[in-house]
Short mmCIF file of N, CA and C in Angstrom, two decimals:
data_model
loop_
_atom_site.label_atom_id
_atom_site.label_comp_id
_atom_site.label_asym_id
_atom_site.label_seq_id
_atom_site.Cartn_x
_atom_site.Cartn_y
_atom_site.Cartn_z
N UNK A 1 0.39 -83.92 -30.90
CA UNK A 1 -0.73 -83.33 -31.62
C UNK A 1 -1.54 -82.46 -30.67
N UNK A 2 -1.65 -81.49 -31.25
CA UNK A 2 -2.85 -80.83 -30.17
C UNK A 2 -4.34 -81.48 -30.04
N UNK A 3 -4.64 -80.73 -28.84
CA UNK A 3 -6.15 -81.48 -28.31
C UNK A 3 -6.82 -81.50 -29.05
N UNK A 4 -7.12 -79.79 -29.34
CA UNK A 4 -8.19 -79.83 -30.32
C UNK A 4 -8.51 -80.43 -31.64
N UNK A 5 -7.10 -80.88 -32.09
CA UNK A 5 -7.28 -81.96 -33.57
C UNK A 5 -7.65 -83.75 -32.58
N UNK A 6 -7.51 -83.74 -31.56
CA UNK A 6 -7.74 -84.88 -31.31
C UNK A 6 -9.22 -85.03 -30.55
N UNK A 7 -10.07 -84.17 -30.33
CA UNK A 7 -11.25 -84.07 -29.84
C UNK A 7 -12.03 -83.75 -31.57
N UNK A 8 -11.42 -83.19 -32.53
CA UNK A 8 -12.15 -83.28 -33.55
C UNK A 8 -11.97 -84.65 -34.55
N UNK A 9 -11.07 -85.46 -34.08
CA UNK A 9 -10.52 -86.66 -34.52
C UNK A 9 -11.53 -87.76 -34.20
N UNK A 10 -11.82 -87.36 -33.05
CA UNK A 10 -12.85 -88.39 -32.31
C UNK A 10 -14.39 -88.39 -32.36
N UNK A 11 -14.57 -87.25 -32.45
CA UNK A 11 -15.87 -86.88 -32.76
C UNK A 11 -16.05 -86.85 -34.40
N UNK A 12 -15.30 -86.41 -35.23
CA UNK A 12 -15.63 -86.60 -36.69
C UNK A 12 -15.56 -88.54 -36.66
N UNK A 13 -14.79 -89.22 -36.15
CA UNK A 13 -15.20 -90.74 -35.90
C UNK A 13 -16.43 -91.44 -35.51
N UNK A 14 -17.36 -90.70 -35.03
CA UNK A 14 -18.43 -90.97 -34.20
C UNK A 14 -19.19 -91.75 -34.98
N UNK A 15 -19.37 -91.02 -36.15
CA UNK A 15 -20.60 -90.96 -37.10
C UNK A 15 -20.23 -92.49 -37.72
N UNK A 16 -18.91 -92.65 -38.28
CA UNK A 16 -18.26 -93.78 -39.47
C UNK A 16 -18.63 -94.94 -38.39
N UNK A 17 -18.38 -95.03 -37.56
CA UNK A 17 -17.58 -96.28 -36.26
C UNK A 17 -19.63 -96.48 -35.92
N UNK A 18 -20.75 -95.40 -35.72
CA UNK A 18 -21.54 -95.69 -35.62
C UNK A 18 -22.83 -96.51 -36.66
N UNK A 19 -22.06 -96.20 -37.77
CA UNK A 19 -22.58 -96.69 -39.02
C UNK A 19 -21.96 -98.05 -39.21
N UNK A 20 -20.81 -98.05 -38.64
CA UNK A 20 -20.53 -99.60 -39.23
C UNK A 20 -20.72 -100.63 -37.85
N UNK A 21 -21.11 -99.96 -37.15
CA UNK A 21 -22.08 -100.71 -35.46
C UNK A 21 -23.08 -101.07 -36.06
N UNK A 22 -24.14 -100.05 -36.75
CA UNK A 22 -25.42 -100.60 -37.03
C UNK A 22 -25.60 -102.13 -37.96
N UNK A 23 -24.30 -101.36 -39.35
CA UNK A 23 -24.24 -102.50 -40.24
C UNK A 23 -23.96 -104.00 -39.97
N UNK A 24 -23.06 -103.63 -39.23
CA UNK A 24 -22.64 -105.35 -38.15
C UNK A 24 -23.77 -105.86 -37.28
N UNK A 25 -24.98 -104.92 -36.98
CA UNK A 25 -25.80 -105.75 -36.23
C UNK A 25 -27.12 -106.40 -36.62
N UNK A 26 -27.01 -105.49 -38.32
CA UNK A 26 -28.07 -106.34 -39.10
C UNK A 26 -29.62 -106.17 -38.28
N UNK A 27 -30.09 -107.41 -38.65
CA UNK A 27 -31.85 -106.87 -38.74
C UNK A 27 -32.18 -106.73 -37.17
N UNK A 28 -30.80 -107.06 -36.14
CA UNK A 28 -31.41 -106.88 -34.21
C UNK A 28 -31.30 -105.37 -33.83
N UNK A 29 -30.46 -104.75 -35.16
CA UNK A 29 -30.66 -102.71 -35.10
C UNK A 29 -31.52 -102.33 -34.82
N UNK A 30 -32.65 -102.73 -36.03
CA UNK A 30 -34.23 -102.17 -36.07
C UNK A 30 -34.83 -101.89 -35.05
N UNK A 31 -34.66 -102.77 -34.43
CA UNK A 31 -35.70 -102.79 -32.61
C UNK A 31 -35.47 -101.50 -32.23
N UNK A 32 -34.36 -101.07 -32.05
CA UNK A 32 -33.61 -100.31 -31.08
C UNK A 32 -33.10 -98.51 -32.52
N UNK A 33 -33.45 -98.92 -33.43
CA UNK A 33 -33.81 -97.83 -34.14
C UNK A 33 -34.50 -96.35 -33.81
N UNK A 34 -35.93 -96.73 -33.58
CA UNK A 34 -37.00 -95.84 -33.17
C UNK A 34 -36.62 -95.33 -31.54
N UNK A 35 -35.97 -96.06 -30.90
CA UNK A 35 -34.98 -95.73 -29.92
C UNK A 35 -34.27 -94.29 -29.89
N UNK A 36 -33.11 -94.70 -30.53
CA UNK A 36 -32.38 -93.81 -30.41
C UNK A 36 -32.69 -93.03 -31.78
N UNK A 37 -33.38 -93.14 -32.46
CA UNK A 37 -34.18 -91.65 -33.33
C UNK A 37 -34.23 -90.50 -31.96
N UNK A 38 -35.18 -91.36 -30.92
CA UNK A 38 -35.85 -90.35 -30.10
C UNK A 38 -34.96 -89.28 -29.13
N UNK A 39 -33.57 -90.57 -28.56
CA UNK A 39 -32.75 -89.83 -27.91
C UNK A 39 -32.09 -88.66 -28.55
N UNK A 40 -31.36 -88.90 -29.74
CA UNK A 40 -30.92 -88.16 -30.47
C UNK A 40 -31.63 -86.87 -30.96
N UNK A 41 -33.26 -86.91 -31.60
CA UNK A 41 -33.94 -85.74 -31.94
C UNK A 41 -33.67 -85.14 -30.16
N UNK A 42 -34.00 -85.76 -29.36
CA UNK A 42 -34.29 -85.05 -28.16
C UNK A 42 -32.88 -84.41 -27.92
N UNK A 43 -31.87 -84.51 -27.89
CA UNK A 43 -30.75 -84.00 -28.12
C UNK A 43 -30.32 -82.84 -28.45
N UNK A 44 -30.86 -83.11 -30.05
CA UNK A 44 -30.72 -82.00 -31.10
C UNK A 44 -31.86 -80.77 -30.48
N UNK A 45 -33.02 -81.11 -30.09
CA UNK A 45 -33.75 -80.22 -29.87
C UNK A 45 -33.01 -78.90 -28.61
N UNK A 46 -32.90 -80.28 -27.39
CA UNK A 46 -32.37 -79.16 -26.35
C UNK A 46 -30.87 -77.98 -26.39
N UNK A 47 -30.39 -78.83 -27.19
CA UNK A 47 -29.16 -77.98 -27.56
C UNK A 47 -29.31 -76.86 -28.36
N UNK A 48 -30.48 -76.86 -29.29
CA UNK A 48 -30.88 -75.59 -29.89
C UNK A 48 -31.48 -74.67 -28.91
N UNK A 49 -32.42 -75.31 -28.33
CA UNK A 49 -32.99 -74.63 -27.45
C UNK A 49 -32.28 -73.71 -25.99
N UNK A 50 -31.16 -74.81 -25.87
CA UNK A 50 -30.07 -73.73 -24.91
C UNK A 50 -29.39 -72.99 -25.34
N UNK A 51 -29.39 -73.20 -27.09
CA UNK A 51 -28.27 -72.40 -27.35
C UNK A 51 -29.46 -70.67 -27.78
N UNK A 52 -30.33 -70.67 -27.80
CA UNK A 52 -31.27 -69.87 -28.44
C UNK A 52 -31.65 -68.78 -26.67
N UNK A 53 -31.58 -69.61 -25.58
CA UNK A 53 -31.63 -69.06 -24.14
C UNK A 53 -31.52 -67.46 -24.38
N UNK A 54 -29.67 -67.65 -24.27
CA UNK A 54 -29.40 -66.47 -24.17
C UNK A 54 -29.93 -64.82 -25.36
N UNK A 55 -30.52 -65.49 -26.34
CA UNK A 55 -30.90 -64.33 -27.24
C UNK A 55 -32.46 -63.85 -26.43
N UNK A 56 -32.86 -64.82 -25.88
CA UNK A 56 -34.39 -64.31 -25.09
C UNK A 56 -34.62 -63.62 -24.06
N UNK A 57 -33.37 -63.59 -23.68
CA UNK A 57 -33.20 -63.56 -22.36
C UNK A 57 -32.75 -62.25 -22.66
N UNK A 58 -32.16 -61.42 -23.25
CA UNK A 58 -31.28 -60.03 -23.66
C UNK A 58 -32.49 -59.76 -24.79
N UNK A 59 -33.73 -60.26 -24.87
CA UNK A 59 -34.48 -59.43 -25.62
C UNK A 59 -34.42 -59.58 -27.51
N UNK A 60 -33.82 -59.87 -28.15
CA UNK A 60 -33.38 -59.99 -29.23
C UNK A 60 -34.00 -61.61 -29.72
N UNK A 61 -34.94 -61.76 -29.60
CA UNK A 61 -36.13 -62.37 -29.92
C UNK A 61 -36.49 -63.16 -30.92
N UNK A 62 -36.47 -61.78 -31.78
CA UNK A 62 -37.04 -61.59 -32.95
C UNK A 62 -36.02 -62.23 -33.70
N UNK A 63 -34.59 -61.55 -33.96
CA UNK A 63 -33.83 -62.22 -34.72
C UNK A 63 -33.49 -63.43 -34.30
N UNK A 64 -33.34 -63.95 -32.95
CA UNK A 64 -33.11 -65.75 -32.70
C UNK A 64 -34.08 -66.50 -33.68
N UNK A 65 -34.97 -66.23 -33.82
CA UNK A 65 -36.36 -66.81 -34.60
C UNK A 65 -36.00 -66.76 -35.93
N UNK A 66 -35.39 -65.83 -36.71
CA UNK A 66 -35.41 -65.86 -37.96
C UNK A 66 -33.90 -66.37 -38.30
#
């Protein structure tokens, strides 16, 4: 099989295999909830934010924003 079906194999797994982690751990999740909310938004944020770099940087600003 090629890589790339097997790096999208694994990563489309992430999400299912992480959902049924939480479900198996029942009400000792919660704690650790507000947790990884934070890691994750923080995540999501910087990766936009690096990915947005290069339009600021070459001036084109305006359209990264919209």
């Amino acid at each position: 099989m090629d890589p790339v079906l097997w790096i999208s194999l694994w990563s489309g797994m992430a999400t299912p295999l992480g959902g049924l982690l939480i479900l198996s751990l029942g009400e000792r999740a919660r704690r650790w909830l507000a947790l990884c909310l934070g890691i994750a938004g923080g995540i999501m944020a910087s990766v936009v934010g690096i990915d947005l770099l290069p339009a600021f940087r070459s001036g084109a600003w305006r359209g990264s924003l919209l």
